[in-house]
């Protein structure tokens, strides 16, 4: 029983040592590949545009004003996409 | 149409066809048990088996299985702590199950003759849409109508509001679409490439060794992507959770 205790304490200190040495050199080891980053940006811009156009088409079919809202929301969607890309790119730079 | 095409050796899309195993209908709603649901069940059982096997003997000096289980736990716990903070602990069960399910679905899809659940937009959008609804509801519960201030960034002059607010709302609505398309597109593209390369091996006869080498490399990359996409899906969920809990725009 006593031998187990000292063994455990030994192990504990060894784990702590190993952990502190690991922490120094890799805190974030998962990084998306360049292609992954590009895909991420592409998806952001396309998704925002698609949502914009979808809202526009819905409003147009509701109010019978085709193509007024489709055009307006396409432009808004594109701006939202660029805004998204800008934000993602900024967070990528911070990492 | 799918049945005719199955004779064609190189049909990279055929692997994504959904077939019914047992027909179930409630009213007009078709809830048949398909191969997709079958592999969802398999993934869930695999996760359960993984943790039961790994944690059956809780020893102080763990064996490999137990280390894998504990690593996956710590990995998600760290992710939540760094991205959401202490408040995120309440959502650990949800985020952990989400990550494990997507990860296992992706991995099981890589086994030949199996089916990739996450390659279907319906499945990934169901995930992302439910997360989106849940996070939005949470944001309103935690912050009341102050959550709407997220759509009007501070420091923007008032005459810009009619433009900025729709843009911010569209940007917010595009989140679940971007989230689900990313996962679906990665899985679809990866599995199609694998199938096409496998077709080259058969077509080229002896020289099929060359695409075979490529296939091995792509397979390794796909295994990494299976993990990476599950990770990205989870980390984005954490970021959205954080936005709902502490909106600071």
mmCIF file of C-alpha atoms in Angstrom:
data_model
loop_
_atom_site.group_PDB
_atom_site.id
_atom_site.type_symbol
_atom_site.label_atom_id
_atom_site.label_comp_id
_atom_site.label_asym_id
_atom_site.label_seq_id
_atom_site.Cartn_x
_atom_site.Cartn_y
_atom_site.Cartn_z
ATOM 1 C CA UNK A 1 0.000 0.000 0.000
ATOM 2 C CA UNK A 2 2.737 2.431 0.990
ATOM 3 C CA UNK A 3 4.770 1.500 -2.059
ATOM 4 C CA UNK A 4 1.761 2.220 -4.275
ATOM 5 C CA UNK A 5 1.439 5.703 -2.774
ATOM 6 C CA UNK A 6 4.994 6.707 -3.532
ATOM 7 C CA UNK A 7 4.664 5.207 -6.987
ATOM 8 C CA UNK A 8 1.568 7.328 -7.612
ATOM 9 C CA UNK A 9 3.264 10.498 -6.422
ATOM 10 C CA UNK A 10 6.186 9.696 -8.646
ATOM 11 C CA UNK A 11 3.884 9.240 -11.605
ATOM 12 C CA UNK A 12 2.059 12.460 -10.807
ATOM 13 C CA UNK A 13 5.217 14.524 -10.862
ATOM 14 C CA UNK A 14 6.361 12.833 -14.050
ATOM 15 C CA UNK A 15 3.015 13.588 -15.750
ATOM 16 C CA UNK A 16 3.261 17.224 -14.667
ATOM 17 C CA UNK A 17 6.766 17.491 -16.061
ATOM 18 C CA UNK A 18 5.767 15.924 -19.348
ATOM 19 C CA UNK A 19 2.738 18.195 -19.636
ATOM 20 C CA UNK A 20 4.722 21.369 -19.038
ATOM 21 C CA UNK A 21 7.269 20.367 -21.658
ATOM 22 C CA UNK A 22 4.481 19.643 -24.156
ATOM 23 C CA UNK A 23 2.727 22.938 -23.510
ATOM 24 C CA UNK A 24 5.820 24.907 -24.432
ATOM 25 C CA UNK A 25 6.074 23.771 -28.012
ATOM 26 C CA UNK A 26 2.606 22.895 -29.259
ATOM 27 C CA UNK A 27 -0.526 24.526 -28.013
ATOM 28 C CA UNK A 28 -2.373 24.466 -31.317
ATOM 29 C CA UNK A 29 -1.313 21.654 -33.597
ATOM 30 C CA UNK A 30 -4.426 21.372 -35.770
ATOM 31 C CA UNK A 31 -4.211 23.729 -38.677
ATOM 32 C CA UNK A 32 -6.390 23.508 -41.786
ATOM 33 C CA UNK A 33 -4.524 23.028 -45.033
ATOM 34 C CA UNK A 34 -4.323 25.979 -47.482
ATOM 35 C CA UNK A 35 -6.994 24.323 -49.655
ATOM 36 C CA UNK A 36 -9.215 24.006 -46.602
ATOM 37 C CA UNK A 37 -8.800 27.710 -45.895
ATOM 38 C CA UNK A 38 -9.664 28.671 -49.465
ATOM 39 C CA UNK A 39 -12.712 26.369 -49.460
ATOM 40 C CA UNK A 40 -13.842 27.919 -46.207
ATOM 41 C CA UNK A 41 -13.713 31.422 -47.679
ATOM 42 C CA UNK A 42 -15.431 30.305 -50.893
ATOM 43 C CA UNK A 43 -18.253 28.639 -48.994
ATOM 44 C CA UNK A 44 -18.760 31.741 -46.841
ATOM 45 C CA UNK A 45 -19.257 34.041 -49.821
ATOM 46 C CA UNK A 46 -21.483 31.624 -51.745
ATOM 47 C CA UNK A 47 -23.693 30.844 -48.755
ATOM 48 C CA UNK A 48 -24.348 34.521 -48.012
ATOM 49 C CA UNK A 49 -25.174 35.207 -51.684
ATOM 50 C CA UNK A 50 -27.511 32.212 -51.818
ATOM 51 C CA UNK A 51 -29.334 33.346 -48.686
ATOM 52 C CA UNK A 52 -29.628 36.877 -50.087
ATOM 53 C CA UNK A 53 -31.067 35.662 -53.393
ATOM 54 C CA UNK A 54 -33.414 33.259 -51.596
ATOM 55 C CA UNK A 55 -34.806 36.072 -49.427
ATOM 56 C CA UNK A 56 -35.138 38.275 -52.507
ATOM 57 C CA UNK A 57 -36.993 35.644 -54.524
ATOM 58 C CA UNK A 58 -39.298 34.931 -51.603
ATOM 59 C CA UNK A 59 -40.154 38.606 -51.117
ATOM 60 C CA UNK A 60 -40.711 39.028 -54.864
ATOM 61 C CA UNK A 61 -43.092 36.111 -55.091
ATOM 62 C CA UNK A 62 -44.903 37.455 -52.022
ATOM 63 C CA UNK A 63 -45.290 41.039 -53.237
ATOM 64 C CA UNK A 64 -45.234 40.298 -56.996
ATOM 65 C CA UNK A 65 -42.460 42.804 -57.574
ATOM 66 C CA UNK A 66 -40.012 40.694 -59.525
ATOM 67 C CA UNK A 67 -37.106 41.445 -59.940
ATOM 68 C CA UNK A 68 -36.831 44.357 -57.511
ATOM 69 C CA UNK A 69 -36.099 42.541 -54.243
ATOM 70 C CA UNK A 70 -34.021 39.834 -55.906
ATOM 71 C CA UNK A 71 -31.594 42.457 -57.162
ATOM 72 C CA UNK A 72 -31.536 44.401 -53.893
ATOM 73 C CA UNK A 73 -30.995 41.304 -51.752
ATOM 74 C CA UNK A 74 -28.459 39.861 -54.168
ATOM 75 C CA UNK A 75 -26.370 42.982 -53.621
ATOM 76 C CA UNK A 76 -26.925 42.820 -49.856
ATOM 77 C CA UNK A 77 -26.058 39.116 -49.861
ATOM 78 C CA UNK A 78 -22.854 39.769 -51.776
ATOM 79 C CA UNK A 79 -21.891 42.454 -49.256
ATOM 80 C CA UNK A 80 -22.668 40.055 -46.428
ATOM 81 C CA UNK A 81 -20.487 37.436 -48.112
ATOM 82 C CA UNK A 82 -17.595 39.852 -48.402
ATOM 83 C CA UNK A 83 -18.114 40.864 -44.778
ATOM 84 C CA UNK A 84 -18.011 37.174 -43.764
ATOM 85 C CA UNK A 85 -14.846 36.576 -45.763
ATOM 86 C CA UNK A 86 -13.296 39.651 -44.205
ATOM 87 C CA UNK A 87 -14.104 38.398 -40.697
ATOM 88 C CA UNK A 88 -12.847 34.879 -41.356
ATOM 89 C CA UNK A 89 -9.659 36.202 -42.903
ATOM 90 C CA UNK A 90 -9.121 38.452 -39.895
ATOM 91 C CA UNK A 91 -9.543 35.555 -37.466
ATOM 92 C CA UNK A 92 -7.152 33.475 -39.620
ATOM 93 C CA UNK A 93 -4.531 36.197 -39.339
ATOM 94 C CA UNK A 94 -4.887 36.279 -35.560
ATOM 95 C CA UNK A 95 -4.108 32.568 -35.287
ATOM 96 C CA UNK B 1 -31.945 5.004 -62.925
ATOM 97 C CA UNK B 2 -29.585 4.106 -60.142
ATOM 98 C CA UNK B 3 -30.017 0.415 -60.784
ATOM 99 C CA UNK B 4 -29.121 0.787 -64.463
ATOM 100 C CA UNK B 5 -26.043 2.776 -63.695
ATOM 101 C CA UNK B 6 -24.716 0.391 -61.085
ATOM 102 C CA UNK B 7 -23.321 -1.799 -63.880
ATOM 103 C CA UNK B 8 -21.063 1.070 -64.846
ATOM 104 C CA UNK B 9 -17.765 0.568 -63.079
ATOM 105 C CA UNK B 10 -16.773 4.195 -62.670
ATOM 106 C CA UNK B 11 -19.813 5.986 -61.403
ATOM 107 C CA UNK B 12 -18.502 8.135 -58.580
ATOM 108 C CA UNK B 13 -21.962 9.321 -57.539
ATOM 109 C CA UNK B 14 -23.545 5.891 -57.225
ATOM 110 C CA UNK B 15 -22.116 5.417 -53.732
ATOM 111 C CA UNK B 16 -24.323 8.238 -52.453
ATOM 112 C CA UNK B 17 -27.630 6.745 -53.609
ATOM 113 C CA UNK B 18 -30.112 6.211 -50.789
ATOM 114 C CA UNK B 19 -31.945 2.894 -50.773
ATOM 115 C CA UNK B 20 -34.836 1.862 -48.572
ATOM 116 C CA UNK B 21 -34.297 -1.114 -46.308
ATOM 117 C CA UNK B 22 -37.731 -1.266 -44.718
ATOM 118 C CA UNK B 23 -40.668 0.853 -45.769
ATOM 119 C CA UNK B 24 -42.291 2.769 -42.938
ATOM 120 C CA UNK B 25 -44.987 5.344 -43.510
ATOM 121 C CA UNK B 26 -46.861 7.404 -40.959
ATOM 122 C CA UNK B 27 -49.677 9.221 -42.712
ATOM 123 C CA UNK B 28 -48.098 10.841 -45.740
ATOM 124 C CA UNK B 29 -44.673 11.114 -44.166
ATOM 125 C CA UNK B 30 -42.090 8.690 -45.451
ATOM 126 C CA UNK B 31 -39.859 7.679 -42.549
ATOM 127 C CA UNK B 32 -38.458 4.529 -44.129
ATOM 128 C CA UNK B 33 -35.373 3.000 -42.627
ATOM 129 C CA UNK B 34 -32.742 3.671 -45.301
ATOM 130 C CA UNK B 35 -29.096 2.804 -45.689
ATOM 131 C CA UNK B 36 -28.404 6.299 -44.380
ATOM 132 C CA UNK B 37 -30.271 5.605 -41.150
ATOM 133 C CA UNK B 38 -28.602 2.223 -40.984
ATOM 134 C CA UNK B 39 -25.165 3.813 -40.950
ATOM 135 C CA UNK B 40 -26.285 6.410 -38.415
ATOM 136 C CA UNK B 41 -27.255 3.548 -36.123
ATOM 137 C CA UNK B 42 -23.939 1.827 -36.830
ATOM 138 C CA UNK B 43 -22.031 5.014 -35.991
ATOM 139 C CA UNK B 44 -23.935 5.417 -32.721
ATOM 140 C CA UNK B 45 -23.313 1.789 -31.775
ATOM 141 C CA UNK B 46 -19.633 2.182 -32.690
ATOM 142 C CA UNK B 47 -19.342 5.210 -30.405
ATOM 143 C CA UNK B 48 -21.001 3.315 -27.568
ATOM 144 C CA UNK B 49 -18.769 0.303 -28.105
ATOM 145 C CA UNK B 50 -15.707 2.567 -28.234
ATOM 146 C CA UNK B 51 -16.456 4.099 -24.848
ATOM 147 C CA UNK B 52 -17.685 0.891 -23.226
ATOM 148 C CA UNK B 53 -14.550 -0.947 -24.257
ATOM 149 C CA UNK B 54 -12.309 1.947 -23.361
ATOM 150 C CA UNK B 55 -13.785 2.739 -19.996
ATOM 151 C CA UNK B 56 -14.720 -0.735 -18.779
ATOM 152 C CA UNK B 57 -11.489 -1.018 -16.814
ATOM 153 C CA UNK B 58 -10.752 2.325 -15.233
ATOM 154 C CA UNK B 59 -7.126 1.951 -14.359
ATOM 155 C CA UNK B 60 -4.769 4.661 -13.185
ATOM 156 C CA UNK B 61 -2.238 3.666 -15.797
ATOM 157 C CA UNK B 62 -4.534 3.493 -18.800
ATOM 158 C CA UNK B 63 -4.283 1.168 -21.746
ATOM 159 C CA UNK B 64 -4.454 2.508 -25.301
ATOM 160 C CA UNK B 65 -8.224 2.367 -25.546
ATOM 161 C CA UNK B 66 -8.715 4.313 -22.354
ATOM 162 C CA UNK B 67 -6.174 6.899 -23.488
ATOM 163 C CA UNK B 68 -8.133 7.426 -26.709
ATOM 164 C CA UNK B 69 -11.374 7.911 -24.781
ATOM 165 C CA UNK B 70 -9.786 10.326 -22.328
ATOM 166 C CA UNK B 71 -8.057 12.232 -25.127
ATOM 167 C CA UNK B 72 -11.321 12.744 -26.979
ATOM 168 C CA UNK B 73 -12.933 13.990 -23.779
ATOM 169 C CA UNK B 74 -10.099 16.381 -22.999
ATOM 170 C CA UNK B 75 -9.944 17.565 -26.594
ATOM 171 C CA UNK B 76 -13.571 18.713 -26.616
ATOM 172 C CA UNK B 77 -13.388 20.037 -23.061
ATOM 173 C CA UNK B 78 -10.413 22.198 -24.049
ATOM 174 C CA UNK B 79 -12.172 23.356 -27.190
ATOM 175 C CA UNK B 80 -15.167 24.498 -25.150
ATOM 176 C CA UNK B 81 -13.031 26.134 -22.461
ATOM 177 C CA UNK B 82 -10.977 28.174 -24.919
ATOM 178 C CA UNK B 83 -13.861 29.148 -27.204
ATOM 179 C CA UNK B 84 -16.797 29.570 -24.851
ATOM 180 C CA UNK B 85 -15.346 29.821 -21.365
ATOM 181 C CA UNK B 86 -16.707 28.431 -18.134
ATOM 182 C CA UNK B 87 -20.312 28.931 -19.165
ATOM 183 C CA UNK B 88 -19.751 26.455 -21.965
ATOM 184 C CA UNK B 89 -19.479 23.535 -19.560
ATOM 185 C CA UNK B 90 -23.251 23.134 -19.555
ATOM 186 C CA UNK B 91 -23.131 22.395 -23.274
ATOM 187 C CA UNK B 92 -20.367 19.825 -23.081
ATOM 188 C CA UNK B 93 -22.636 16.759 -23.518
ATOM 189 C CA UNK B 94 -24.178 18.228 -26.656
ATOM 190 C CA UNK B 95 -20.927 19.367 -28.246
ATOM 191 C CA UNK B 96 -19.174 16.130 -27.365
ATOM 192 C CA UNK B 97 -21.897 13.933 -28.873
ATOM 193 C CA UNK B 98 -22.010 16.152 -31.942
ATOM 194 C CA UNK B 99 -18.280 15.841 -32.508
ATOM 195 C CA UNK B 100 -18.169 12.097 -31.902
ATOM 196 C CA UNK B 101 -21.152 11.435 -34.156
ATOM 197 C CA UNK B 102 -19.838 13.442 -37.099
ATOM 198 C CA UNK B 103 -16.334 12.060 -36.641
ATOM 199 C CA UNK B 104 -17.544 8.465 -36.546
ATOM 200 C CA UNK B 105 -19.881 8.968 -39.501
ATOM 201 C CA UNK B 106 -16.991 10.380 -41.516
ATOM 202 C CA UNK B 107 -14.664 7.572 -40.485
ATOM 203 C CA UNK B 108 -17.149 4.767 -41.076
ATOM 204 C CA UNK B 109 -17.860 6.246 -44.488
ATOM 205 C CA UNK B 110 -14.228 5.625 -45.413
ATOM 206 C CA UNK B 111 -14.617 1.865 -45.036
ATOM 207 C CA UNK B 112 -15.208 0.288 -48.470
ATOM 208 C CA UNK B 113 -18.851 -0.672 -49.237
ATOM 209 C CA UNK B 114 -20.123 1.585 -46.479
ATOM 210 C CA UNK B 115 -22.194 4.733 -46.792
ATOM 211 C CA UNK B 116 -21.204 8.267 -45.831
ATOM 212 C CA UNK B 117 -24.062 9.823 -43.910
ATOM 213 C CA UNK B 118 -22.442 13.254 -43.820
ATOM 214 C CA UNK B 119 -22.197 13.472 -47.618
ATOM 215 C CA UNK B 120 -25.864 14.419 -47.820
ATOM 216 C CA UNK B 121 -26.948 18.016 -47.547
ATOM 217 C CA UNK B 122 -30.204 16.974 -45.863
ATOM 218 C CA UNK B 123 -28.271 15.422 -42.979
ATOM 219 C CA UNK B 124 -25.690 18.159 -42.488
ATOM 220 C CA UNK B 125 -28.278 20.895 -42.876
ATOM 221 C CA UNK B 126 -30.478 19.186 -40.300
ATOM 222 C CA UNK B 127 -27.522 19.383 -37.897
ATOM 223 C CA UNK B 128 -26.603 22.955 -38.753
ATOM 224 C CA UNK B 129 -30.214 24.142 -38.843
ATOM 225 C CA UNK B 130 -30.995 22.668 -35.432
ATOM 226 C CA UNK B 131 -27.807 24.183 -34.001
ATOM 227 C CA UNK B 132 -28.742 27.525 -35.545
ATOM 228 C CA UNK B 133 -32.260 27.457 -34.076
ATOM 229 C CA UNK B 134 -30.951 26.299 -30.696
ATOM 230 C CA UNK B 135 -28.212 28.927 -30.529
ATOM 231 C CA UNK B 136 -30.561 31.727 -31.590
ATOM 232 C CA UNK B 137 -33.113 30.698 -28.977
ATOM 233 C CA UNK B 138 -30.367 30.548 -26.391
ATOM 234 C CA UNK B 139 -29.178 33.997 -27.347
ATOM 235 C CA UNK B 140 -32.658 35.443 -26.861
ATOM 236 C CA UNK B 141 -33.144 33.615 -23.551
ATOM 237 C CA UNK B 142 -29.807 34.793 -22.164
ATOM 238 C CA UNK B 143 -29.827 38.375 -23.463
ATOM 239 C CA UNK B 144 -33.469 39.136 -24.145
ATOM 240 C CA UNK B 145 -33.956 41.582 -26.976
ATOM 241 C CA UNK B 146 -30.436 42.854 -26.383
ATOM 242 C CA UNK B 147 -29.406 39.982 -28.614
ATOM 243 C CA UNK B 148 -30.715 41.990 -31.558
ATOM 244 C CA UNK B 149 -27.944 44.512 -30.950
ATOM 245 C CA UNK B 150 -25.678 41.922 -32.562
ATOM 246 C CA UNK B 151 -27.067 43.033 -35.912
ATOM 247 C CA UNK B 152 -26.058 46.636 -35.330
ATOM 248 C CA UNK B 153 -22.340 46.884 -34.634
ATOM 249 C CA UNK B 154 -21.358 49.717 -32.305
ATOM 250 C CA UNK B 155 -19.684 52.707 -33.911
ATOM 251 C CA UNK B 156 -21.745 52.543 -37.079
ATOM 252 C CA UNK B 157 -23.376 55.889 -37.923
ATOM 253 C CA UNK B 158 -27.173 55.842 -37.820
ATOM 254 C CA UNK B 159 -27.664 56.635 -41.510
ATOM 255 C CA UNK B 160 -25.813 53.422 -42.364
ATOM 256 C CA UNK B 161 -28.253 51.318 -40.340
ATOM 257 C CA UNK B 162 -30.693 50.511 -43.211
ATOM 258 C CA UNK B 163 -27.814 48.941 -45.139
ATOM 259 C CA UNK B 164 -25.813 47.415 -42.325
ATOM 260 C CA UNK B 165 -28.683 45.682 -40.535
ATOM 261 C CA UNK B 166 -29.884 43.605 -43.543
ATOM 262 C CA UNK B 167 -26.271 42.723 -44.333
ATOM 263 C CA UNK B 168 -25.667 41.557 -40.768
ATOM 264 C CA UNK B 169 -28.908 39.568 -40.769
ATOM 265 C CA UNK B 170 -28.028 37.847 -44.048
ATOM 266 C CA UNK B 171 -24.554 37.165 -42.717
ATOM 267 C CA UNK B 172 -26.134 35.607 -39.624
ATOM 268 C CA UNK B 173 -28.592 33.537 -41.680
ATOM 269 C CA UNK B 174 -25.820 32.276 -43.935
ATOM 270 C CA UNK B 175 -24.089 30.560 -41.009
ATOM 271 C CA UNK B 176 -25.998 27.245 -41.071
ATOM 272 C CA UNK B 177 -25.782 27.090 -44.872
ATOM 273 C CA UNK B 178 -22.028 27.658 -44.862
ATOM 274 C CA UNK B 179 -21.566 25.194 -42.001
ATOM 275 C CA UNK B 180 -23.502 22.371 -43.649
ATOM 276 C CA UNK B 181 -22.270 22.963 -47.206
ATOM 277 C CA UNK B 182 -18.675 22.839 -46.013
ATOM 278 C CA UNK B 183 -19.036 19.440 -44.363
ATOM 279 C CA UNK B 184 -21.153 18.003 -47.182
ATOM 280 C CA UNK B 185 -18.916 19.294 -49.990
ATOM 281 C CA UNK B 186 -15.758 17.973 -48.376
ATOM 282 C CA UNK B 187 -17.208 14.515 -47.902
ATOM 283 C CA UNK B 188 -18.801 14.376 -51.354
ATOM 284 C CA UNK B 189 -15.671 15.580 -53.149
ATOM 285 C CA UNK B 190 -13.322 13.319 -51.210
ATOM 286 C CA UNK B 191 -15.339 10.172 -51.766
ATOM 287 C CA UNK B 192 -15.869 10.931 -55.447
ATOM 288 C CA UNK B 193 -12.124 11.389 -55.944
ATOM 289 C CA UNK B 194 -11.428 8.099 -54.204
ATOM 290 C CA UNK B 195 -13.918 6.324 -56.434
ATOM 291 C CA UNK B 196 -12.517 7.877 -59.621
ATOM 292 C CA UNK B 197 -8.965 6.901 -58.692
ATOM 293 C CA UNK B 198 -10.126 3.389 -57.883
ATOM 294 C CA UNK B 199 -11.631 3.259 -61.369
ATOM 295 C CA UNK B 200 -8.289 4.258 -62.902
ATOM 296 C CA UNK B 201 -6.587 1.327 -61.174
ATOM 297 C CA UNK B 202 -8.883 -1.148 -62.904
ATOM 298 C CA UNK B 203 -8.699 0.596 -66.277
ATOM 299 C CA UNK B 204 -4.923 0.844 -66.421
ATOM 300 C CA UNK B 205 -4.228 -2.809 -65.756
ATOM 301 C CA UNK B 206 -0.610 -3.308 -64.729
ATOM 302 C CA UNK B 207 0.100 0.417 -64.692
ATOM 303 C CA UNK B 208 -2.684 0.759 -62.176
ATOM 304 C CA UNK B 209 0.072 0.740 -59.597
ATOM 305 C CA UNK B 210 0.548 4.464 -60.200
ATOM 306 C CA UNK B 211 -3.017 5.515 -59.316
ATOM 307 C CA UNK B 212 -2.940 2.966 -56.510
ATOM 308 C CA UNK B 213 -0.081 4.891 -54.914
ATOM 309 C CA UNK B 214 -2.066 8.075 -55.397
ATOM 310 C CA UNK B 215 -5.118 6.443 -53.881
ATOM 311 C CA UNK B 216 -3.203 5.492 -50.752
ATOM 312 C CA UNK B 217 -2.093 9.092 -50.351
ATOM 313 C CA UNK B 218 -5.609 10.431 -50.967
ATOM 314 C CA UNK B 219 -6.998 7.934 -48.497
ATOM 315 C CA UNK B 220 -4.625 9.202 -45.835
ATOM 316 C CA UNK B 221 -5.650 12.763 -46.646
ATOM 317 C CA UNK B 222 -9.331 11.788 -46.459
ATOM 318 C CA UNK B 223 -8.833 10.266 -43.034
ATOM 319 C CA UNK B 224 -7.340 13.554 -41.920
ATOM 320 C CA UNK B 225 -10.196 15.492 -43.536
ATOM 321 C CA UNK B 226 -12.718 13.238 -41.772
ATOM 322 C CA UNK B 227 -11.270 14.454 -38.493
ATOM 323 C CA UNK B 228 -10.700 18.027 -39.620
ATOM 324 C CA UNK B 229 -14.257 18.533 -40.837
ATOM 325 C CA UNK B 230 -15.717 17.150 -37.619
ATOM 326 C CA UNK B 231 -13.374 19.497 -35.761
ATOM 327 C CA UNK B 232 -14.344 22.523 -37.854
ATOM 328 C CA UNK B 233 -18.037 21.762 -37.437
ATOM 329 C CA UNK B 234 -17.567 21.517 -33.674
ATOM 330 C CA UNK B 235 -15.387 24.597 -33.308
ATOM 331 C CA UNK B 236 -17.859 26.695 -35.305
ATOM 332 C CA UNK B 237 -20.673 25.431 -33.097
ATOM 333 C CA UNK B 238 -18.599 26.572 -30.110
ATOM 334 C CA UNK B 239 -18.042 29.986 -31.690
ATOM 335 C CA UNK B 240 -21.772 30.419 -32.344
ATOM 336 C CA UNK B 241 -22.496 29.336 -28.768
ATOM 337 C CA UNK B 242 -20.030 31.940 -27.564
ATOM 338 C CA UNK B 243 -21.741 34.615 -29.661
ATOM 339 C CA UNK B 244 -25.078 33.675 -28.114
ATOM 340 C CA UNK B 245 -23.728 33.685 -24.550
ATOM 341 C CA UNK B 246 -21.582 36.822 -24.768
ATOM 342 C CA UNK B 247 -22.609 39.035 -27.679
ATOM 343 C CA UNK B 248 -20.040 41.831 -27.886
ATOM 344 C CA UNK B 249 -20.602 43.502 -31.206
#
